[in-house]
Coordinates of C-alpha atoms in Angstrom, one line a residue:
Chain A
M10 CA -16.8 5.9 36.7
S11 CA -15.5 4.1 39.8
E12 CA -12.3 2.9 41.6
K13 CA -11.9 0.5 38.8
M14 CA -10.7 3.3 36.6
D15 CA -7.4 2.8 38.4
K16 CA -4.7 1.4 36.2
K17 CA -4.1 -2.1 37.3
K18 CA -2.7 -5.2 35.6
V19 CA -5.4 -6.8 33.4
T20 CA -5.8 -10.4 34.2
P21 CA -8.3 -12.6 32.3
E22 CA -10.9 -11.9 35.0
D23 CA -10.5 -8.2 34.4
I24 CA -11.3 -8.4 30.7
R25 CA -14.2 -6.1 30.0
I26 CA -15.3 -6.2 26.4
G27 CA -17.7 -3.8 24.7
V28 CA -19.3 -5.0 21.5
Y29 CA -20.8 -2.5 19.0
I30 CA -23.0 -3.9 16.3
C31 CA -23.5 -1.6 13.3
D32 CA -26.7 -1.6 11.3
C33 CA -24.9 0.4 8.5
G34 CA -28.3 1.8 7.8
T35 CA -29.9 -1.1 6.0
N36 CA -26.7 -2.5 4.6
I37 CA -26.4 -4.9 7.5
A38 CA -29.7 -4.6 9.3
G39 CA -31.6 -5.0 6.1
H40 CA -30.3 -8.6 5.6
I41 CA -29.5 -9.9 9.1
D42 CA -31.1 -9.5 12.5
C43 CA -28.8 -7.0 14.2
S44 CA -30.7 -6.9 17.5
A45 CA -30.5 -10.6 17.8
V46 CA -26.8 -10.4 17.2
T47 CA -26.5 -7.7 19.8
S48 CA -28.4 -9.6 22.5
Y49 CA -26.3 -12.7 21.7
A50 CA -23.1 -10.6 22.0
A51 CA -24.2 -9.3 25.4
K52 CA -24.2 -12.9 26.8
L53 CA -20.7 -13.8 25.6
P54 CA -17.9 -14.4 28.1
N55 CA -16.2 -11.2 29.3
V56 CA -18.6 -9.0 27.3
V57 CA -20.0 -6.4 29.7
Y58 CA -21.6 -4.1 27.2
A59 CA -23.3 -4.6 23.8
K60 CA -24.8 -1.8 21.7
E61 CA -26.5 -1.7 18.4
N62 CA -25.7 1.5 16.3
L63 CA -27.3 2.9 13.2
Y64 CA -23.9 3.8 11.9
T65 CA -21.0 3.0 14.2
C66 CA -18.6 5.1 12.1
S67 CA -20.8 8.2 12.3
E68 CA -20.0 10.9 14.9
S69 CA -22.7 9.6 17.2
G70 CA -21.4 6.0 16.8
I71 CA -17.9 7.1 17.6
A72 CA -19.2 9.0 20.7
E73 CA -20.9 5.8 21.8
I74 CA -17.6 3.9 21.7
I75 CA -15.8 6.7 23.6
N76 CA -18.5 7.0 26.2
G77 CA -18.9 3.2 26.5
I78 CA -15.2 2.8 27.3
K79 CA -15.4 5.5 30.0
E80 CA -18.8 4.5 31.5
H81 CA -18.4 0.8 31.4
N82 CA -14.7 0.8 32.1
L83 CA -14.1 -1.2 28.9
N84 CA -10.6 -2.5 28.2
R85 CA -11.4 -4.3 24.9
V86 CA -13.7 -3.1 22.1
V87 CA -15.1 -5.2 19.3
V88 CA -16.9 -3.5 16.4
A89 CA -19.0 -5.7 14.2
S90 CA -19.5 -3.8 10.9
C91 CA -17.6 -3.5 7.7
S92 CA -14.0 -4.4 6.9
P93 CA -11.0 -3.8 9.1
R94 CA -9.2 -2.9 5.9
T95 CA -11.2 0.3 5.7
H96 CA -12.4 1.1 9.1
Q97 CA -10.0 -0.3 11.7
P98 CA -7.8 2.8 11.9
L99 CA -10.9 5.0 12.6
F100 CA -12.2 2.8 15.4
Q101 CA -8.7 2.4 16.8
S102 CA -8.2 6.1 17.0
S103 CA -11.6 6.4 18.8
C104 CA -10.3 3.9 21.4
S105 CA -7.1 5.9 21.8
Q106 CA -9.2 9.0 22.3
A107 CA -11.0 7.4 25.2
G108 CA -7.7 6.3 26.7
M109 CA -7.8 2.7 25.7
N110 CA -4.8 1.2 23.9
P111 CA -5.8 0.9 20.2
Y112 CA -4.2 -2.5 19.8
L113 CA -6.9 -3.9 22.2
F114 CA -9.5 -3.3 19.4
E115 CA -10.9 -6.1 17.2
M116 CA -13.3 -6.1 14.3
A117 CA -15.9 -8.6 13.1
N118 CA -16.7 -8.3 9.4
I119 CA -20.4 -8.7 9.2
R120 CA -21.1 -6.5 6.2
D121 CA -18.7 -7.1 3.3
Q122 CA -18.2 -10.7 4.3
C123 CA -21.7 -11.4 5.6
S124 CA -24.8 -9.3 5.0
W125 CA -23.7 -8.3 1.5
V126 CA -23.0 -11.9 0.4
H127 CA -26.0 -13.5 2.1
M128 CA -28.7 -11.0 1.1
Q129 CA -31.5 -13.6 0.8
Q130 CA -30.4 -15.8 3.7
R131 CA -31.4 -13.8 6.8
E132 CA -31.3 -16.8 9.2
G133 CA -28.0 -18.2 8.0
G134 CA -26.5 -14.8 7.8
T135 CA -27.6 -13.9 11.3
E136 CA -26.1 -17.1 12.6
K137 CA -22.8 -16.4 10.8
A138 CA -22.7 -12.9 12.2
K139 CA -23.1 -14.3 15.7
D140 CA -20.2 -16.7 15.1
L141 CA -18.0 -13.9 13.7
V142 CA -18.8 -11.7 16.8
R143 CA -18.1 -14.6 19.1
M144 CA -14.8 -15.3 17.4
A145 CA -13.7 -11.7 17.5
A146 CA -14.6 -11.4 21.2
A147 CA -12.7 -14.5 21.9
K148 CA -9.6 -13.1 20.2
A149 CA -10.1 -9.7 21.7
A150 CA -9.8 -11.1 25.3
F151 CA -6.3 -12.2 24.5
L152 CA -5.1 -9.1 22.7
E153 CA -2.2 -7.3 24.3
P154 CA -1.5 -3.5 24.4
Q155 CA 1.2 -2.3 22.0
K156 CA 3.0 0.9 21.3
D157 CA 3.5 2.2 17.8
I158 CA 7.0 2.0 16.5
E159 CA 8.9 5.2 16.2
A160 CA 12.1 5.7 14.2
S161 CA 14.2 8.7 13.2
L162 CA 14.0 10.3 9.8
V163 CA 16.6 11.9 7.6
A164 CA 14.8 14.8 5.9
R165 CA 16.7 14.5 2.7
T166 CA 15.8 12.9 -0.6
L167 CA 17.8 11.3 -3.4
V168 CA 16.5 11.7 -6.9
I169 CA 17.9 9.4 -9.5
G170 CA 17.6 10.9 -13.0
G171 CA 17.8 14.4 -14.2
G172 CA 15.1 14.4 -16.9
V173 CA 11.7 16.1 -16.7
A174 CA 10.3 13.8 -14.0
G175 CA 13.5 13.9 -11.8
L176 CA 14.0 17.7 -12.2
S177 CA 10.3 18.3 -11.3
A178 CA 10.4 16.1 -8.3
A179 CA 13.7 17.6 -7.1
E180 CA 12.5 21.2 -7.7
G181 CA 9.2 20.5 -5.9
L182 CA 10.9 19.0 -2.9
A183 CA 13.6 21.7 -2.7
G184 CA 10.8 24.3 -3.0
M185 CA 9.2 22.8 0.0
G186 CA 12.4 23.1 2.0
I187 CA 13.5 19.5 1.8
E188 CA 17.2 18.9 1.0
V189 CA 17.6 17.2 -2.4
I190 CA 20.5 15.3 -4.0
L191 CA 20.0 14.7 -7.7
I192 CA 22.2 12.3 -9.6
E193 CA 22.3 12.1 -13.4
Q194 CA 24.4 9.6 -15.3
E195 CA 24.9 11.9 -18.3
S196 CA 27.1 15.0 -18.2
E197 CA 24.1 17.3 -18.7
L198 CA 20.7 17.5 -17.1
G199 CA 17.5 17.4 -19.2
G200 CA 17.2 13.8 -20.2
L201 CA 15.4 13.0 -23.4
L202 CA 13.9 16.5 -23.6
R203 CA 17.3 17.8 -24.7
Q204 CA 16.8 15.9 -28.0
I205 CA 13.4 17.2 -28.7
D206 CA 12.5 20.2 -30.8
T207 CA 9.1 21.5 -29.7
L208 CA 6.5 20.2 -27.3
G209 CA 3.6 20.7 -29.7
P210 CA 2.9 21.9 -33.2
E211 CA 2.9 25.5 -31.9
G212 CA 4.3 24.5 -28.5
D213 CA 7.2 25.7 -26.4
K214 CA 10.7 25.0 -27.5
A215 CA 11.9 22.0 -25.6
S216 CA 15.2 23.7 -25.0
E217 CA 13.4 26.6 -23.2
R218 CA 11.5 24.1 -21.0
V219 CA 14.8 22.3 -20.2
S220 CA 16.6 25.4 -19.2
G221 CA 13.6 26.6 -17.2
L222 CA 13.6 23.4 -15.2
I223 CA 17.3 23.3 -14.6
G224 CA 17.4 27.0 -13.7
A225 CA 14.6 26.6 -11.2
L226 CA 16.5 23.7 -9.5
T227 CA 20.0 25.1 -9.5
A228 CA 18.7 28.3 -8.0
R229 CA 17.7 26.3 -4.9
P230 CA 20.4 26.4 -2.2
N231 CA 19.2 23.1 -0.8
A232 CA 19.7 21.1 -4.0
T233 CA 22.9 19.3 -4.7
I234 CA 23.4 18.0 -8.3
Y235 CA 25.9 15.3 -9.3
T236 CA 26.2 14.8 -13.0
D237 CA 28.2 11.8 -14.6
S238 CA 27.1 9.9 -11.5
K239 CA 25.5 6.6 -10.7
M240 CA 24.2 5.0 -7.6
E241 CA 26.6 2.2 -6.6
E242 CA 25.3 0.9 -3.4
I243 CA 22.2 1.3 -1.2
S244 CA 21.3 0.0 2.3
G245 CA 18.9 0.9 5.0
Y246 CA 15.2 1.5 4.9
I247 CA 12.6 4.2 4.8
G248 CA 13.8 7.3 6.7
N249 CA 17.4 6.1 6.8
Y250 CA 18.9 5.0 3.5
D251 CA 22.6 5.0 3.0
V252 CA 23.6 5.5 -0.6
T253 CA 27.0 5.4 -2.3
I254 CA 27.3 7.5 -5.4
R255 CA 30.1 7.1 -7.9
Q256 CA 31.0 10.1 -10.0
E257 CA 32.9 9.3 -13.3
G258 CA 36.5 10.2 -13.1
K259 CA 36.6 10.6 -9.3
D260 CA 38.3 8.0 -7.1
Q261 CA 36.4 9.0 -3.9
A262 CA 32.9 7.7 -3.8
I263 CA 30.2 10.0 -2.4
K264 CA 28.3 8.8 0.6
E265 CA 24.9 10.3 1.4
K266 CA 22.2 9.6 4.0
V267 CA 18.7 10.1 2.8
G268 CA 15.2 9.4 4.0
C269 CA 13.5 8.8 0.7
I270 CA 14.5 7.9 -2.9
V271 CA 12.9 8.9 -6.2
V272 CA 13.5 6.7 -9.2
A273 CA 13.2 8.9 -12.4
T274 CA 15.6 7.1 -14.6
G275 CA 13.5 7.5 -17.8
A276 CA 13.5 5.3 -20.9
L277 CA 15.1 5.3 -24.3
P278 CA 13.7 5.4 -27.8
L279 CA 14.3 2.0 -29.5
R280 CA 17.0 2.1 -32.3
P281 CA 15.2 0.0 -34.9
E282 CA 18.2 -1.9 -36.3
G283 CA 17.1 -4.1 -39.2
L284 CA 13.5 -2.8 -39.2
F285 CA 11.9 -1.2 -42.2
G286 CA 15.3 -0.6 -43.8
Y287 CA 16.4 1.7 -41.0
N288 CA 19.6 3.5 -42.0
G289 CA 19.7 6.8 -40.2
T290 CA 19.8 8.8 -43.4
N291 CA 16.5 8.5 -45.3
V292 CA 14.9 6.0 -43.0
I293 CA 15.2 7.5 -39.5
T294 CA 13.4 7.5 -36.1
Q295 CA 11.2 10.2 -34.7
I296 CA 14.0 11.3 -32.3
E297 CA 16.3 11.7 -35.2
L298 CA 13.7 13.7 -37.0
E299 CA 13.5 16.0 -33.9
Q300 CA 17.2 16.7 -34.3
R301 CA 16.6 17.7 -38.0
L302 CA 13.7 19.9 -37.0
K303 CA 15.9 21.5 -34.4
D304 CA 18.7 22.1 -36.9
K305 CA 16.2 23.1 -39.6
T306 CA 17.6 20.5 -42.0
C307 CA 14.4 18.6 -42.7
D308 CA 13.5 19.5 -46.3
A309 CA 11.7 16.2 -47.3
K310 CA 8.8 16.5 -49.7
D311 CA 7.3 13.0 -49.4
V312 CA 7.4 11.9 -45.8
V313 CA 6.0 8.5 -44.7
M314 CA 5.8 7.8 -41.0
I315 CA 5.4 4.2 -39.8
Q316 CA 3.8 3.7 -36.4
C317 CA 4.5 0.8 -34.0
A318 CA 7.9 0.3 -35.6
G319 CA 9.1 -2.4 -33.2
A320 CA 6.3 -1.8 -30.8
R321 CA 3.5 -4.3 -30.1
S322 CA 5.8 -7.0 -31.5
K323 CA 7.1 -10.3 -30.2
E324 CA 10.0 -8.6 -28.6
W325 CA 8.3 -5.4 -27.4
Q326 CA 4.8 -6.5 -26.7
Y327 CA 3.5 -3.3 -25.2
C328 CA 2.1 -0.1 -26.7
S329 CA 4.5 2.8 -26.1
R330 CA 1.5 5.1 -25.8
I331 CA 3.1 8.4 -26.8
C332 CA 4.5 7.7 -30.3
C333 CA 1.2 8.5 -32.0
M334 CA 1.1 11.9 -30.6
I335 CA 4.8 12.5 -31.4
A336 CA 4.1 11.4 -35.0
V337 CA 1.1 13.7 -35.4
K338 CA 2.9 16.6 -33.8
N339 CA 5.9 16.2 -36.1
A340 CA 3.7 15.6 -39.2
L341 CA 1.9 18.9 -38.4
I342 CA 5.2 20.8 -38.1
I343 CA 6.5 19.5 -41.4
K344 CA 3.2 20.2 -43.2
K345 CA 3.0 23.7 -41.7
Q346 CA 6.5 24.5 -42.6
N347 CA 6.0 23.2 -46.2
P348 CA 2.3 22.9 -47.1
E349 CA 3.4 21.3 -50.4
A350 CA 4.9 18.4 -48.6
N351 CA 3.0 15.1 -48.7
V352 CA 2.9 13.5 -45.2
H353 CA 1.5 10.1 -44.8
I354 CA 1.1 8.2 -41.5
L355 CA 0.8 4.4 -41.6
Y356 CA -0.7 3.1 -38.4
R357 CA -2.2 0.0 -36.7
D358 CA -4.3 1.9 -34.2
M359 CA -4.1 5.6 -33.3
Q360 CA -3.7 6.3 -29.6
M361 CA -4.5 10.1 -29.1
Y362 CA -5.8 10.2 -25.6
G363 CA -7.2 13.4 -24.0
T364 CA -9.2 16.1 -25.7
E365 CA -6.2 18.2 -26.8
K366 CA -4.5 15.3 -28.5
E367 CA -7.7 14.3 -30.2
K368 CA -8.0 17.9 -31.5
M369 CA -4.5 17.6 -32.9
L370 CA -5.4 14.5 -34.8
W371 CA -8.4 16.2 -36.4
E372 CA -6.3 19.2 -37.3
A373 CA -3.8 17.0 -38.9
R374 CA -6.5 15.3 -41.0
G375 CA -7.9 18.7 -41.8
I376 CA -4.7 20.1 -43.4
G377 CA -4.2 17.1 -45.6
I378 CA -2.0 14.7 -43.6
R379 CA -3.0 11.2 -44.9
F380 CA -3.6 8.4 -42.4
D381 CA -3.7 4.8 -43.6
I382 CA -4.1 1.6 -41.6
Y383 CA -1.8 -1.4 -42.1
S384 CA -2.0 -4.8 -40.7
A385 CA 0.7 -6.2 -38.4
D386 CA 0.8 -9.5 -40.4
D387 CA 1.6 -7.6 -43.5
P388 CA 3.8 -4.6 -42.6
P389 CA 4.8 -1.9 -45.0
D390 CA 7.7 -2.6 -47.3
V391 CA 10.2 0.2 -47.4
K392 CA 12.1 0.4 -50.8
D393 CA 14.3 3.1 -52.2
G394 CA 12.0 6.0 -52.9
Q395 CA 8.8 4.3 -52.1
V396 CA 6.8 2.5 -49.5
R397 CA 4.5 -0.4 -50.4
F398 CA 1.8 -1.3 -48.1
Y399 CA -1.4 -3.4 -48.1
Q400 CA -4.6 -1.5 -47.3
P401 CA -6.8 -4.0 -45.5
L402 CA -9.9 -1.9 -45.9
M403 CA -9.6 -1.5 -49.6
G404 CA -8.1 -5.0 -50.1
Q405 CA -5.4 -3.6 -52.3
T406 CA -1.6 -2.9 -52.2
R407 CA -0.5 0.7 -52.7
E408 CA 2.8 2.3 -53.3
I409 CA 3.5 5.8 -52.2
P410 CA 6.6 7.8 -53.0
S411 CA 8.9 8.8 -50.1
D412 CA 12.1 10.7 -49.7
L413 CA 12.0 10.3 -46.0
V414 CA 10.6 7.5 -43.9
V415 CA 10.2 8.2 -40.2
L416 CA 9.8 5.2 -37.8
S417 CA 7.8 5.7 -34.6
T418 CA 9.7 3.4 -32.3
P419 CA 8.7 2.6 -28.8
M420 CA 10.3 3.8 -25.7
V421 CA 12.2 0.9 -24.1
P422 CA 13.4 0.5 -20.5
R423 CA 17.0 1.3 -19.7
E424 CA 19.3 -1.7 -19.8
D425 CA 20.3 -1.2 -16.2
A426 CA 16.7 -1.2 -14.9
P427 CA 16.8 -4.8 -13.7
E428 CA 20.1 -4.2 -11.9
L429 CA 18.7 -1.1 -10.3
S430 CA 15.5 -2.9 -9.3
Q431 CA 17.5 -5.6 -7.6
M432 CA 19.7 -3.1 -5.8
M433 CA 16.8 -1.3 -4.4
R434 CA 14.5 -4.3 -4.0
V435 CA 11.7 -2.7 -6.0
S436 CA 9.6 -4.5 -8.7
I437 CA 9.8 -4.3 -12.5
D438 CA 7.2 -5.6 -14.8
Q439 CA 7.5 -8.1 -17.6
N440 CA 8.8 -5.4 -20.0
N441 CA 11.4 -4.2 -17.4
F442 CA 9.6 -1.0 -16.6
F443 CA 9.5 -0.2 -12.9
M444 CA 6.3 -1.2 -11.3
E445 CA 4.3 0.9 -8.8
A446 CA 2.7 -0.6 -5.7
H447 CA -0.8 -0.3 -7.0
A448 CA -1.9 1.1 -10.4
K449 CA -4.8 3.1 -9.0
L450 CA -4.3 3.5 -5.2
R451 CA -0.6 4.0 -5.0
P452 CA 0.6 5.0 -8.6
L453 CA 3.7 6.8 -7.5
D454 CA 4.9 4.5 -4.7
F455 CA 6.9 1.4 -4.9
A456 CA 5.9 -1.5 -2.6
T457 CA 9.1 -0.8 -0.8
D458 CA 8.5 2.0 1.7
G459 CA 10.2 5.3 1.1
I460 CA 11.0 4.7 -2.6
F461 CA 9.0 6.3 -5.4
V462 CA 8.8 6.3 -9.2
A463 CA 8.0 9.0 -11.7
G464 CA 8.2 9.5 -15.5
S465 CA 9.1 7.1 -18.3
A466 CA 10.9 4.8 -15.9
R467 CA 7.5 3.5 -15.0
Y468 CA 6.0 3.7 -18.6
P469 CA 6.4 6.0 -21.6
A470 CA 5.2 9.4 -20.4
T471 CA 4.7 12.7 -22.2
V472 CA 6.5 15.8 -20.9
E473 CA 3.3 16.9 -19.1
E474 CA 2.8 13.5 -17.5
A475 CA 6.4 13.2 -16.4
R476 CA 6.2 16.7 -14.9
S477 CA 3.0 16.0 -13.0
Q478 CA 4.3 12.6 -11.8
G479 CA 7.5 14.3 -10.6
L480 CA 5.5 16.9 -8.7
G481 CA 3.2 14.2 -7.3
V482 CA 6.2 12.2 -6.1
A483 CA 7.4 15.4 -4.3
S484 CA 4.1 15.5 -2.4
R485 CA 4.3 11.8 -1.6
V486 CA 7.9 12.3 -0.2
A487 CA 6.8 15.4 1.7
T488 CA 4.1 13.4 3.6
I489 CA 6.8 11.3 5.1
L490 CA 9.7 13.8 5.5
F491 CA 7.7 16.7 6.9
K492 CA 7.1 14.7 10.1
D493 CA 9.6 14.7 13.0
K494 CA 9.7 10.9 13.1
L495 CA 8.5 7.8 11.4
V496 CA 5.6 6.1 13.2
T497 CA 4.6 2.6 12.0
S498 CA 2.2 0.0 13.2
A499 CA 3.2 -2.2 16.1
I500 CA 1.9 -5.3 14.3
V501 CA 5.3 -6.7 13.5
A502 CA 7.3 -9.8 14.5
E503 CA 9.2 -10.1 17.7
I504 CA 11.7 -12.8 18.6
N505 CA 12.2 -13.9 22.2
P506 CA 16.0 -13.9 22.8
E507 CA 15.6 -16.1 25.8
T508 CA 14.2 -19.0 23.8
C509 CA 15.7 -18.4 20.3
V510 CA 18.5 -20.7 19.4
G511 CA 19.6 -18.9 16.3
C512 CA 18.6 -21.6 13.8
L513 CA 18.0 -19.0 11.1
G514 CA 14.8 -20.7 10.0
C515 CA 12.9 -17.4 10.3
Q516 CA 15.6 -15.5 8.4
Q517 CA 15.3 -17.8 5.4
M518 CA 11.5 -17.4 5.4
C519 CA 11.4 -13.6 5.8
P520 CA 10.4 -12.1 2.4
Y521 CA 11.5 -8.6 3.5
E522 CA 15.0 -9.4 4.8
A523 CA 13.9 -7.9 8.1
I524 CA 15.6 -10.6 10.2
T525 CA 19.3 -10.6 11.0
Y526 CA 21.4 -13.0 12.9
N527 CA 23.3 -11.7 15.9
P528 CA 26.4 -13.9 16.3
E529 CA 27.3 -12.5 19.7
L530 CA 24.1 -13.6 21.3
N531 CA 23.4 -16.4 18.9
V532 CA 19.9 -15.2 18.2
C533 CA 17.9 -13.8 15.3
E534 CA 16.6 -10.2 15.6
V535 CA 13.8 -8.3 13.8
N536 CA 14.2 -4.9 12.2
T537 CA 10.8 -3.5 13.1
I538 CA 10.9 -0.9 10.3
L539 CA 11.6 -3.4 7.6
C540 CA 9.2 -6.0 9.0
K541 CA 5.8 -5.9 7.3
G542 CA 4.1 -8.1 9.8
C543 CA 3.3 -11.1 7.6
G544 CA 4.2 -13.6 10.3
C545 CA 6.0 -16.2 8.1
C546 CA 8.7 -16.3 10.8
A547 CA 6.1 -17.1 13.4
S548 CA 4.8 -20.1 11.6
T549 CA 8.3 -21.4 10.9
C550 CA 9.9 -21.0 14.3
P551 CA 10.4 -24.4 15.9
S552 CA 10.7 -23.0 19.4
H553 CA 7.8 -20.5 19.0
S554 CA 10.3 -17.7 19.8
A555 CA 9.2 -15.7 16.7
Q556 CA 5.8 -14.2 17.2
L557 CA 3.6 -11.8 15.2
R558 CA 2.0 -9.2 17.5
G559 CA -1.7 -9.2 17.4
F560 CA -1.7 -12.7 15.7
K561 CA 0.0 -14.8 18.4
P562 CA -1.0 -18.4 18.7
Q563 CA -3.1 -17.9 21.8
Q564 CA -5.0 -15.1 20.0
L565 CA -5.6 -17.0 16.8
L566 CA -6.3 -20.3 18.6
R567 CA -9.0 -18.6 20.7
Q568 CA -10.6 -17.3 17.5
I569 CA -10.4 -20.8 15.9
R570 CA -11.8 -22.5 18.9
A571 CA -14.7 -20.1 19.0
V572 CA -15.8 -21.3 15.6
Chain B
M45 CA -37.8 -33.0 3.2
S46 CA -34.8 -33.9 5.3
E47 CA -32.3 -31.2 6.2
G48 CA -29.2 -31.4 4.1
F49 CA -25.7 -31.5 5.6
E50 CA -24.4 -27.9 6.2
P51 CA -20.7 -28.0 6.6
K52 CA -18.8 -25.4 8.7
I53 CA -15.8 -24.1 6.9
V54 CA -13.0 -22.1 8.5
A55 CA -11.0 -19.9 6.1
F56 CA -7.7 -18.3 6.8
A57 CA -7.4 -15.4 4.5
C58 CA -4.5 -13.2 3.8
N59 CA -5.2 -9.5 4.7
W60 CA -3.7 -8.3 1.4
C61 CA -5.3 -10.6 -1.2
A62 CA -7.9 -13.2 -0.2
Y63 CA -9.4 -11.2 2.6
S64 CA -9.6 -8.2 0.3
A65 CA -11.1 -10.4 -2.3
A66 CA -13.8 -11.6 0.2
D67 CA -14.5 -7.9 0.8
L68 CA -14.7 -7.3 -2.9
A69 CA -17.2 -10.2 -3.3
G70 CA -19.3 -8.3 -0.8
V71 CA -19.0 -4.9 -2.5
S72 CA -19.9 -6.7 -5.8
R73 CA -22.8 -8.4 -4.0
F74 CA -21.8 -11.9 -5.1
Q75 CA -23.9 -14.3 -3.2
Y76 CA -22.6 -17.5 -1.6
P77 CA -23.8 -19.9 1.1
P78 CA -23.2 -18.7 4.7
N79 CA -21.1 -21.7 5.7
M80 CA -17.7 -20.0 5.9
R81 CA -16.1 -18.2 8.9
I82 CA -13.1 -16.1 7.8
I83 CA -10.2 -15.6 10.1
R84 CA -8.0 -12.7 9.0
V85 CA -4.2 -13.3 9.0
M86 CA -1.6 -10.9 7.7
C87 CA -0.2 -13.5 5.3
S88 CA -1.2 -17.0 4.5
G89 CA 2.4 -17.8 5.6
R90 CA 1.3 -17.1 9.1
V91 CA -0.9 -20.2 9.0
N92 CA 0.8 -22.9 11.1
P93 CA -0.3 -26.4 10.2
N94 CA -1.3 -26.6 13.8
F95 CA -4.0 -24.0 13.3
I96 CA -5.6 -26.2 10.6
L97 CA -5.7 -29.2 12.9
K98 CA -7.1 -27.1 15.7
A99 CA -9.8 -25.8 13.4
F100 CA -10.8 -29.4 12.6
E101 CA -10.6 -30.3 16.2
S102 CA -12.9 -27.4 17.0
G103 CA -15.6 -28.7 14.8
A104 CA -14.8 -27.4 11.3
D105 CA -15.8 -29.7 8.4
G106 CA -13.4 -28.0 6.0
V107 CA -10.5 -25.6 6.2
L108 CA -9.5 -23.1 3.4
V109 CA -6.2 -21.4 3.4
A110 CA -6.3 -18.5 0.9
G111 CA -3.6 -16.1 0.1

């Protein structure tokens, strides 16, 4: 509240640190002596104000930070509380609100990494908390103000794949007013859904669902659809991707600029060549059965379905998750069309998740569909007109007549999934399905910013799941593209062109390909949007030209020395 | 009873894995001795060998780089 409010260059003597020690109710104060930590903090170099709060993240705690900055003319704030991973953004925004640059904020983790792990060691825990606060304050004194990085955004999205997931994502986005380009490698939209008869025992016709989805998308003026097309090249980064699309039979490649990309390339049912006497006539797959149900050419009297045909095997180790439901659905359809038919399902484990699917299973048992378990070590033997299998529960081998054997084969990833994953620099798992950034926290995002995944490209999904994932992805994309510009953290690398000699050491170390070599100036340069701020370049650079903002040597060394 | 040796350990922990794991240890209330001082880095790749030497020079008895 004085002349000192004038903006003048901060020199080390002008550093005014405010330290806030959070009790977190009893979470911290119950196990360590917070008032001792506060009075200790008040005596640290450059600390002009120290305050203990009951809850620093509460409204009153935030007000104390804001008032503290104003009243005590603070130019650095340290909060000793929980984890910066959860609370740093909140406290940083409070600093901004009070007019302090948010990058001059530092945290000391005295809850998750102190009071909670030293619950019976009050003395040792209190000493550790003091050390952590001292280290944070030492670093804070050397922090530098930064500006968030802003970049332009192209408010258009590329959706790869025209199945349920892709169509749902595209329609959702187009409906929100975002321009969409959808590419499909087949000549028709609809994906696997086109080969399916009905979506449930009494469910909608799949063909109606397909035409509904396609109709909804094609009615949108802001949706462009390219069939018989594949993505050929991609470059750029979130907000500004350049893609090249090749349409079959056309010489001219299509170039598009998009801000985000949705991968909805789906998966394929395995063709079980050499398994259980598969022949495509009286030993067929579920998807071939769908075609017969569609054409009304299924008149079998003794149907045996074999689950996990190819799945949970050496080659395909995973459970394909949806085949049990498909088998029960089709068994119900056959049995309802012809109550005289004998339908037998041989399984290893039934996976009927969700209450509706569970009900379907009980209905199937109720109307006389037989379920028998088989062991993976002794799989059923399909012979002409009969299936022999060992019943482990009864300890005997049985033979059942069959005029149709239906194999429930797993969904397998598309062959070009690895190629596509390399092209876009997104992960695939050990089975070649695309892999999300985090199974629970970011289930529709890739680790690469601006690229998303939906449907069976990630893992076998039902129609409902593919649809909700597609719509979910549309929301995720909207959170980015509805903004005027892309704003990202300033905690990225910078390379001093004055001292860089262009040795390329940093470029080889960078895991994100964010560093490029500029031959004209003979220096390396950082793309601040691609940079994720790991700092590998900084620890490699022999001339210390590459630096990670907020984690510069002088900042970290101060923290280390304060140990 | 003589007081045992209590080492001071400096840990450099990657923000995305080891530091999160240390948070998780807290959330799970796993108990361990209060001898460690964690320094958060955005990647264990940020840890220059010089930092490790500086930690020893500043009185650390042990250094842990986790990431």
